[in-house]
């Protein structure tokens, strides 16, 4: 069975809303993969704190003096840097202005909007880690000093209360949301397809028992169930991200199981299933090789819906402090950090992650609706 034949693919392409959702998801996936290459602050977890820049508005820009950190920074190769960020070799000190005074650089430090600025002088030899006697203070050398030590940065979405780059943290938060959604959906498909197939094919006491389990899970609110699993098993698994994968995945399989069960109860009465039995094929081969490919359409549609729900559940867990732990950025934890700014002129701090969640969830729902129409899925679950 070909899942998306030519006609189905054409119907999907004609659905402008679904194509828009697909564009957002593909763009988000690319951002998740290359977030540390794109983010203005590519330090681990985009956690380069510059406290002088606390809650500055979007579009704010200033100059920085680069000062080499005292501690040794562990070198990362490009692959590791793209995976978990690049350790900063230099500390960025915000400044208003600078001028050369002999063999020193005199800067006016930026201390924030409500604080008086102060002047400080740095030895150029110390900044460049060069012997003082080798300095030749001419125009060419001064230009080299400016290029090496002075940088200008613009904070397109502003800074948070720790002076961190909001745009960078939003970009890295895409990786968290998509990874949780992907792993959770895979877990839900593995459990839901297996139990739904067994219940629909064998029926009898197997169906009764599995339906009892489904109804128990169905009666518990998704977020509450994820919280319970997270709290009860959290001490057994050190990596909290893995714990969220499991907790969210175990709350998403119920709908998959119900749909697969209903579809298989219809398909098992068809002639090709009887033919497979008469040829002596085992029940497992009949289920997984002959029946399940015919229910792939409804499963894919519900998987898109589960992907959106997984993002919402992860955001909810992070919002109440049970998700990704600081300083790692998550859209839900960012909402929690900035919720106190909602009724102030800094409301955009909470709006940015909120809009990001809304757009990504909407994109997956649009794709699911488009696939439902393209595959002509009727949505019968029983």
Short mmCIF file of C-alpha atoms in Angstrom, two decimals:
data_model
loop_
_atom_site.label_atom_id
_atom_site.label_comp_id
_atom_site.label_asym_id
_atom_site.label_seq_id
_atom_site.Cartn_x
_atom_site.Cartn_y
_atom_site.Cartn_z
CA UNK A 1 0.00 0.00 0.00
CA UNK A 2 1.37 3.40 -0.92
CA UNK A 3 0.57 5.81 1.86
CA UNK A 4 0.59 9.01 -0.19
CA UNK A 5 -0.30 8.26 -3.79
CA UNK A 6 -0.18 10.92 -6.49
CA UNK A 7 -3.76 12.10 -5.96
CA UNK A 8 -3.34 12.29 -2.18
CA UNK A 9 -0.11 14.23 -2.56
CA UNK A 10 -1.78 16.66 -4.97
CA UNK A 11 -4.68 17.18 -2.55
CA UNK A 12 -2.21 17.89 0.24
CA UNK A 13 -0.24 20.36 -1.87
CA UNK A 14 -3.42 22.22 -2.78
CA UNK A 15 -4.18 22.73 0.90
CA UNK A 16 -2.53 26.12 1.53
CA UNK A 17 -3.01 25.95 5.28
CA UNK A 18 -1.34 22.53 5.47
CA UNK A 19 1.55 23.70 3.30
CA UNK A 20 2.00 26.73 5.54
CA UNK A 21 2.08 24.42 8.56
CA UNK A 22 4.62 22.18 6.82
CA UNK A 23 6.81 25.20 6.08
CA UNK A 24 6.75 26.25 9.75
CA UNK A 25 7.62 22.72 10.92
CA UNK A 26 10.47 22.29 8.41
CA UNK A 27 11.84 25.73 9.31
CA UNK A 28 11.58 24.86 13.02
CA UNK A 29 13.42 21.58 12.44
CA UNK A 30 16.25 23.41 10.66
CA UNK A 31 16.42 25.96 13.46
CA UNK A 32 16.55 23.13 16.01
CA UNK A 33 19.44 21.44 14.21
CA UNK A 34 21.48 24.59 13.61
CA UNK A 35 20.29 26.70 16.56
CA UNK A 36 23.78 27.19 18.01
CA UNK A 37 25.14 28.17 14.59
CA UNK A 38 22.37 30.76 14.12
CA UNK A 39 21.84 32.11 17.65
CA UNK A 40 23.56 35.45 18.39
CA UNK A 41 24.49 34.01 21.79
CA UNK A 42 25.82 30.52 21.06
CA UNK A 43 27.07 29.82 24.58
CA UNK A 44 25.69 26.63 26.22
CA UNK A 45 21.95 27.12 26.83
CA UNK A 46 22.36 30.74 25.61
CA UNK A 47 23.17 31.55 29.22
CA UNK A 48 25.71 34.36 28.78
CA UNK A 49 24.45 36.70 31.51
CA UNK A 50 25.21 40.42 31.27
CA UNK A 51 23.42 41.83 34.29
CA UNK A 52 23.89 45.44 33.18
CA UNK A 53 21.50 44.70 30.29
CA UNK A 54 18.58 43.57 32.46
CA UNK A 55 15.20 43.69 30.61
CA UNK A 56 16.24 45.96 27.78
CA UNK A 57 13.69 46.52 25.02
CA UNK A 58 13.73 44.82 21.59
CA UNK A 59 16.12 46.45 19.15
CA UNK A 60 18.51 47.69 21.87
CA UNK A 61 22.14 47.81 20.78
CA UNK A 62 25.42 48.75 22.44
CA UNK A 63 29.15 48.27 22.17
CA UNK A 64 31.14 45.69 24.10
CA UNK A 65 34.75 45.36 25.16
CA UNK A 66 36.10 41.82 24.83
CA UNK A 67 38.16 40.78 27.85
CA UNK A 68 39.73 37.33 27.94
CA UNK A 69 38.37 35.21 30.78
CA UNK A 70 40.74 34.33 33.59
CA UNK A 71 39.84 30.65 33.67
CA UNK A 72 40.82 28.25 30.93
CA UNK A 73 37.98 27.39 28.56
CA UNK A 74 37.68 23.82 27.35
CA UNK A 75 37.98 23.75 23.58
CA UNK A 76 35.08 22.23 21.62
CA UNK A 77 35.10 20.99 18.08
CA UNK A 78 32.48 22.24 15.66
CA UNK A 79 30.25 19.17 16.01
CA UNK A 80 30.14 19.34 19.80
CA UNK A 81 29.61 23.09 19.63
CA UNK A 82 26.62 22.68 17.33
CA UNK A 83 25.22 20.12 19.76
CA UNK A 84 25.59 21.86 23.13
CA UNK A 85 27.00 25.31 22.42
CA UNK A 86 30.40 26.99 22.46
CA UNK A 87 32.18 28.04 25.65
CA UNK A 88 32.99 31.74 25.59
CA UNK A 89 36.68 32.61 25.57
CA UNK A 90 36.00 36.32 26.19
CA UNK A 91 33.76 38.18 28.60
CA UNK A 92 31.70 40.96 27.03
CA UNK A 93 31.68 44.20 29.02
CA UNK A 94 29.06 46.74 27.82
CA UNK A 95 30.46 50.20 27.16
CA UNK A 96 29.15 53.56 25.92
CA UNK A 97 32.36 54.82 24.37
CA UNK A 98 36.12 54.32 24.30
CA UNK A 99 39.28 56.23 23.47
CA UNK A 100 43.00 55.55 23.30
CA UNK A 101 45.14 57.08 26.04
CA UNK A 102 48.78 56.26 25.43
CA UNK A 103 49.12 52.49 25.51
CA UNK A 104 45.80 52.06 27.31
CA UNK A 105 42.15 51.92 26.31
CA UNK A 106 39.86 54.15 28.36
CA UNK A 107 36.21 53.09 28.25
CA UNK A 108 32.99 54.45 29.71
CA UNK A 109 31.28 51.43 31.21
CA UNK A 110 27.55 50.99 30.67
CA UNK A 111 25.95 50.12 34.02
CA UNK A 112 22.31 50.13 32.99
CA UNK A 113 19.70 52.76 32.27
CA UNK A 114 19.17 53.77 35.90
CA UNK A 115 22.79 53.83 37.04
CA UNK A 116 25.58 56.34 36.58
CA UNK A 117 28.28 55.30 34.17
CA UNK A 118 31.92 55.09 35.18
CA UNK A 119 35.23 55.26 33.38
CA UNK A 120 37.86 52.54 33.49
CA UNK A 121 41.25 52.16 31.86
CA UNK A 122 42.58 48.87 30.49
CA UNK A 123 46.11 48.11 29.38
CA UNK A 124 46.08 47.23 25.67
CA UNK A 125 49.03 44.88 26.22
CA UNK A 126 47.06 42.97 28.86
CA UNK A 127 43.92 42.85 26.70
CA UNK A 128 45.83 41.48 23.73
CA UNK A 129 48.17 39.40 25.94
CA UNK A 130 51.23 40.90 24.28
CA UNK A 131 54.49 42.20 25.76
CA UNK A 132 54.15 45.94 26.38
CA UNK A 133 57.38 46.72 24.54
CA UNK A 134 56.05 45.31 21.28
CA UNK A 135 53.16 47.76 20.99
CA UNK A 136 53.37 50.28 18.17
CA UNK A 137 50.59 52.78 18.75
CA UNK A 138 49.96 53.95 15.20
CA UNK A 139 46.73 54.23 13.23
CA UNK A 140 47.06 50.74 11.77
CA UNK A 141 47.59 49.19 15.20
CA UNK A 142 44.69 51.15 16.72
CA UNK A 143 42.42 49.87 13.95
CA UNK A 144 43.53 46.31 14.75
CA UNK A 145 42.78 46.88 18.45
CA UNK A 146 39.29 48.13 17.61
CA UNK A 147 38.61 45.16 15.35
CA UNK A 148 39.87 42.65 17.94
CA UNK A 149 38.46 44.12 21.15
CA UNK A 150 35.38 46.21 20.32
CA UNK A 151 32.17 44.57 19.07
CA UNK A 152 28.68 45.95 18.60
CA UNK A 153 25.62 43.79 19.22
CA UNK A 154 21.93 44.31 18.64
CA UNK A 155 19.33 42.48 20.73
CA UNK A 156 16.49 42.04 18.27
CA UNK A 157 14.00 40.74 20.85
CA UNK A 158 15.57 42.42 23.86
CA UNK A 159 17.04 40.86 26.99
CA UNK A 160 15.57 39.07 30.00
CA UNK A 161 16.02 39.84 33.69
CA UNK A 162 19.48 38.28 33.65
CA UNK A 163 20.60 40.22 30.58
CA UNK A 164 20.41 37.15 28.35
CA UNK A 165 19.60 37.28 24.63
CA UNK A 166 15.89 36.38 24.30
CA UNK A 167 16.12 35.56 20.59
CA UNK A 168 18.92 33.06 21.25
CA UNK A 169 16.97 31.34 24.03
CA UNK A 170 13.87 31.13 21.83
CA UNK A 171 15.89 29.50 19.04
CA UNK A 172 17.40 26.91 21.37
CA UNK A 173 13.96 26.30 22.91
CA UNK A 174 12.79 25.05 19.48
CA UNK A 175 15.11 22.05 19.90
CA UNK A 176 13.58 21.17 23.27
CA UNK A 177 9.99 21.36 22.01
CA UNK A 178 10.60 19.35 18.82
CA UNK A 179 12.74 16.70 20.51
CA UNK A 180 10.15 16.13 23.24
CA UNK A 181 7.38 15.98 20.64
CA UNK A 182 9.28 13.55 18.40
CA UNK A 183 10.35 11.09 21.11
CA UNK A 184 6.98 11.27 22.87
CA UNK A 185 5.13 10.53 19.61
CA UNK A 186 7.42 7.58 18.84
CA UNK A 187 6.78 6.15 22.32
CA UNK A 188 3.04 6.68 21.97
CA UNK A 189 3.00 5.01 18.53
CA UNK A 190 4.97 2.00 19.77
CA UNK A 191 2.64 1.41 22.72
CA UNK A 192 -0.61 2.49 21.07
CA UNK A 193 -0.19 0.52 17.83
CA UNK A 194 0.87 -2.63 19.67
CA UNK A 195 -1.96 -2.63 22.23
CA UNK A 196 -4.58 -1.40 19.77
CA UNK A 197 -3.64 -4.08 17.24
CA UNK A 198 -3.78 -6.85 19.82
CA UNK A 199 -7.14 -5.66 21.16
CA UNK A 200 -8.73 -5.28 17.73
CA UNK A 201 -7.44 -8.56 16.29
CA UNK A 202 -7.87 -11.02 19.18
CA UNK A 203 -10.90 -9.41 20.87
CA UNK A 204 -12.35 -11.44 23.77
CA UNK A 205 -10.60 -11.09 27.11
CA UNK A 206 -7.55 -9.48 25.49
CA UNK A 207 -9.74 -6.68 24.14
CA UNK A 208 -11.59 -6.31 27.45
CA UNK A 209 -8.36 -6.02 29.45
CA UNK A 210 -6.70 -3.56 27.08
CA UNK A 211 -9.85 -1.44 26.90
CA UNK A 212 -9.93 -1.36 30.71
CA UNK A 213 -6.34 -0.06 30.72
CA UNK A 214 -7.22 2.48 28.01
CA UNK A 215 -10.24 3.73 29.96
CA UNK A 216 -8.14 4.12 33.13
CA UNK A 217 -5.53 6.21 31.31
CA UNK A 218 -8.26 8.07 29.42
CA UNK A 219 -9.93 9.19 32.65
CA UNK A 220 -6.79 10.92 33.97
CA UNK A 221 -5.99 14.43 32.65
CA UNK A 222 -2.91 14.32 30.44
CA UNK A 223 -0.96 16.97 32.32
CA UNK A 224 -1.82 15.41 35.70
CA UNK A 225 -0.74 11.97 34.49
CA UNK A 226 2.55 13.37 33.14
CA UNK A 227 3.15 15.12 36.47
CA UNK A 228 2.52 11.89 38.37
CA UNK A 229 4.88 9.88 36.18
CA UNK A 230 7.52 12.60 36.33
CA UNK A 231 7.39 12.85 40.14
CA UNK A 232 7.18 9.10 40.82
CA UNK A 233 9.94 8.02 38.43
CA UNK A 234 12.00 11.20 38.39
CA UNK A 235 14.37 9.95 41.08
CA UNK A 236 15.20 6.86 39.02
CA UNK A 237 16.34 8.76 35.94
CA UNK A 238 18.98 11.48 36.29
CA UNK A 239 18.47 13.06 32.88
CA UNK A 240 15.30 15.15 33.24
CA UNK A 241 14.93 15.50 29.49
CA UNK A 242 14.71 11.71 29.13
CA UNK A 243 12.19 11.67 31.99
CA UNK A 244 10.03 14.17 30.12
CA UNK A 245 10.25 12.05 26.95
CA UNK A 246 8.91 9.06 28.85
CA UNK A 247 6.29 10.93 30.91
CA UNK A 248 4.80 12.72 27.90
CA UNK A 249 5.01 9.62 25.66
CA UNK A 250 3.14 7.47 28.18
CA UNK A 251 0.24 9.94 28.19
CA UNK A 252 -0.21 10.04 24.40
CA UNK A 253 -0.72 6.40 23.41
CA UNK A 254 -4.37 6.05 24.38
CA UNK A 255 -5.90 7.74 21.35
CA UNK A 256 -3.56 5.84 19.01
CA UNK A 257 -4.64 2.54 20.58
CA UNK A 258 -8.35 3.34 20.25
CA UNK A 259 -8.05 4.30 16.59
CA UNK A 260 -5.92 1.27 15.68
CA UNK A 261 -8.31 -1.04 17.56
CA UNK A 262 -11.36 0.34 15.74
CA UNK A 263 -9.73 0.13 12.31
CA UNK A 264 -8.44 -3.41 12.83
CA UNK A 265 -11.84 -4.65 14.03
CA UNK A 266 -13.18 -3.69 10.59
CA UNK A 267 -10.22 -4.86 8.51
CA UNK A 268 -9.90 -8.27 10.20
CA UNK A 269 -13.16 -9.34 8.55
CA UNK A 270 -11.87 -8.63 5.03
CA UNK A 271 -10.96 -11.34 2.55
CA UNK A 272 -7.22 -10.73 2.42
CA UNK A 273 -7.00 -11.43 6.17
CA UNK A 274 -8.86 -14.71 5.72
CA UNK A 275 -6.50 -15.54 2.85
CA UNK A 276 -3.49 -14.87 5.07
CA UNK A 277 -4.89 -17.21 7.72
CA UNK A 278 -5.59 -19.94 5.16
CA UNK A 279 -1.98 -19.73 3.96
CA UNK A 280 -0.83 -20.49 7.50
CA UNK A 281 0.64 -17.07 8.30
CA UNK A 282 1.09 -16.40 12.01
CA UNK A 283 -1.16 -13.93 13.76
CA UNK A 284 1.75 -11.52 14.35
CA UNK A 285 2.72 -11.58 10.67
CA UNK A 286 -0.88 -11.03 9.63
CA UNK A 287 -1.25 -8.09 12.03
CA UNK A 288 2.01 -6.25 11.43
CA UNK A 289 2.67 -7.01 7.76
CA UNK A 290 -0.81 -7.17 6.26
CA UNK A 291 -3.28 -5.27 8.47
CA UNK A 292 -1.32 -2.38 10.00
CA UNK A 293 -0.21 -0.86 6.65
CA UNK A 294 -3.90 -0.31 5.92
CA UNK A 295 -4.43 1.79 9.04
CA UNK A 296 -1.34 3.97 8.55
CA UNK A 297 -3.39 6.97 7.36
CA UNK A 298 -5.44 7.49 10.54
CA UNK A 299 -2.38 6.77 12.68
CA UNK A 300 -0.32 9.47 10.96
CA UNK A 301 -3.12 11.99 11.37
CA UNK A 302 -3.43 11.32 15.09
CA UNK A 303 0.39 11.36 15.41
CA UNK A 304 0.40 14.98 14.16
CA UNK A 305 -2.21 15.86 16.75
CA UNK A 306 -0.18 14.07 19.45
CA UNK A 307 2.92 15.99 18.40
CA UNK A 308 1.08 19.25 19.07
CA UNK A 309 -0.25 17.94 22.38
CA UNK A 310 3.23 16.79 23.44
CA UNK A 311 4.58 20.31 22.91
CA UNK A 312 1.76 21.71 25.04
CA UNK A 313 2.30 19.13 27.81
CA UNK A 314 6.07 19.78 27.89
CA UNK A 315 5.42 23.52 28.02
CA UNK A 316 2.95 23.00 30.86
CA UNK A 317 5.41 20.86 32.83
CA UNK A 318 8.18 23.41 32.32
CA UNK A 319 5.81 26.23 33.31
CA UNK A 320 5.15 24.65 36.71
CA UNK A 321 8.82 23.82 37.23
CA UNK A 322 8.75 20.09 36.45
CA UNK A 323 10.22 20.28 32.96
CA UNK A 324 13.58 21.33 31.59
CA UNK A 325 15.60 22.76 34.45
CA UNK A 326 17.39 26.14 34.31
CA UNK A 327 19.51 27.43 32.77
CA UNK A 328 18.43 25.31 29.77
CA UNK A 329 15.83 27.30 27.81
CA UNK A 330 12.32 25.97 27.32
CA UNK A 331 9.38 27.98 26.06
CA UNK A 332 7.31 26.86 29.05
CA UNK A 333 9.98 27.82 31.59
CA UNK A 334 10.42 31.18 29.82
CA UNK A 335 6.69 31.80 30.25
CA UNK A 336 7.05 31.02 33.95
CA UNK A 337 10.03 33.37 34.32
CA UNK A 338 8.28 36.28 32.61
CA UNK A 339 4.67 35.85 33.81
CA UNK A 340 5.12 38.68 36.33
CA UNK A 341 5.74 41.10 33.44
CA UNK A 342 2.34 40.50 31.80
CA UNK A 343 0.73 43.65 33.23
CA UNK A 344 3.77 45.87 32.63
CA UNK A 345 5.36 47.50 29.61
CA UNK A 346 7.63 44.42 29.42
CA UNK A 347 4.75 42.08 28.50
CA UNK A 348 6.60 41.08 25.33
CA UNK A 349 8.89 38.94 27.51
CA UNK A 350 6.00 36.50 28.00
CA UNK A 351 4.42 37.07 24.59
CA UNK A 352 7.44 35.86 22.60
CA UNK A 353 7.53 32.27 24.00
CA UNK A 354 3.71 32.17 24.12
CA UNK A 355 3.43 33.05 20.43
CA UNK A 356 6.18 30.54 19.59
CA UNK A 357 4.23 27.74 21.29
CA UNK A 358 1.01 28.78 19.58
CA UNK A 359 2.56 28.93 16.09
CA UNK A 360 4.28 25.53 16.34
CA UNK A 361 1.21 23.78 17.77
CA UNK A 362 -1.00 25.37 15.10
CA UNK A 363 1.43 24.22 12.39
CA UNK A 364 1.16 20.57 13.45
CA UNK A 365 -2.62 20.79 13.68
CA UNK A 366 -2.78 22.25 10.16
CA UNK A 367 -0.60 19.43 8.84
CA UNK A 368 -2.82 16.88 10.56
CA UNK A 369 -5.96 18.40 9.06
CA UNK A 370 -4.32 18.48 5.63
CA UNK A 371 -3.27 14.84 5.85
CA UNK A 372 -6.76 13.86 7.02
CA UNK A 373 -8.31 15.49 3.96
CA UNK A 374 -5.64 14.21 1.57
CA UNK A 375 -5.87 10.61 2.80
CA UNK A 376 -9.65 10.78 3.08
CA UNK A 377 -9.51 9.63 6.70
CA UNK A 378 -13.01 9.52 8.15
CA UNK A 379 -11.88 9.59 11.76
CA UNK A 380 -13.75 6.45 12.82
CA UNK A 381 -12.15 5.18 15.99
CA UNK A 382 -14.58 2.45 16.90
#
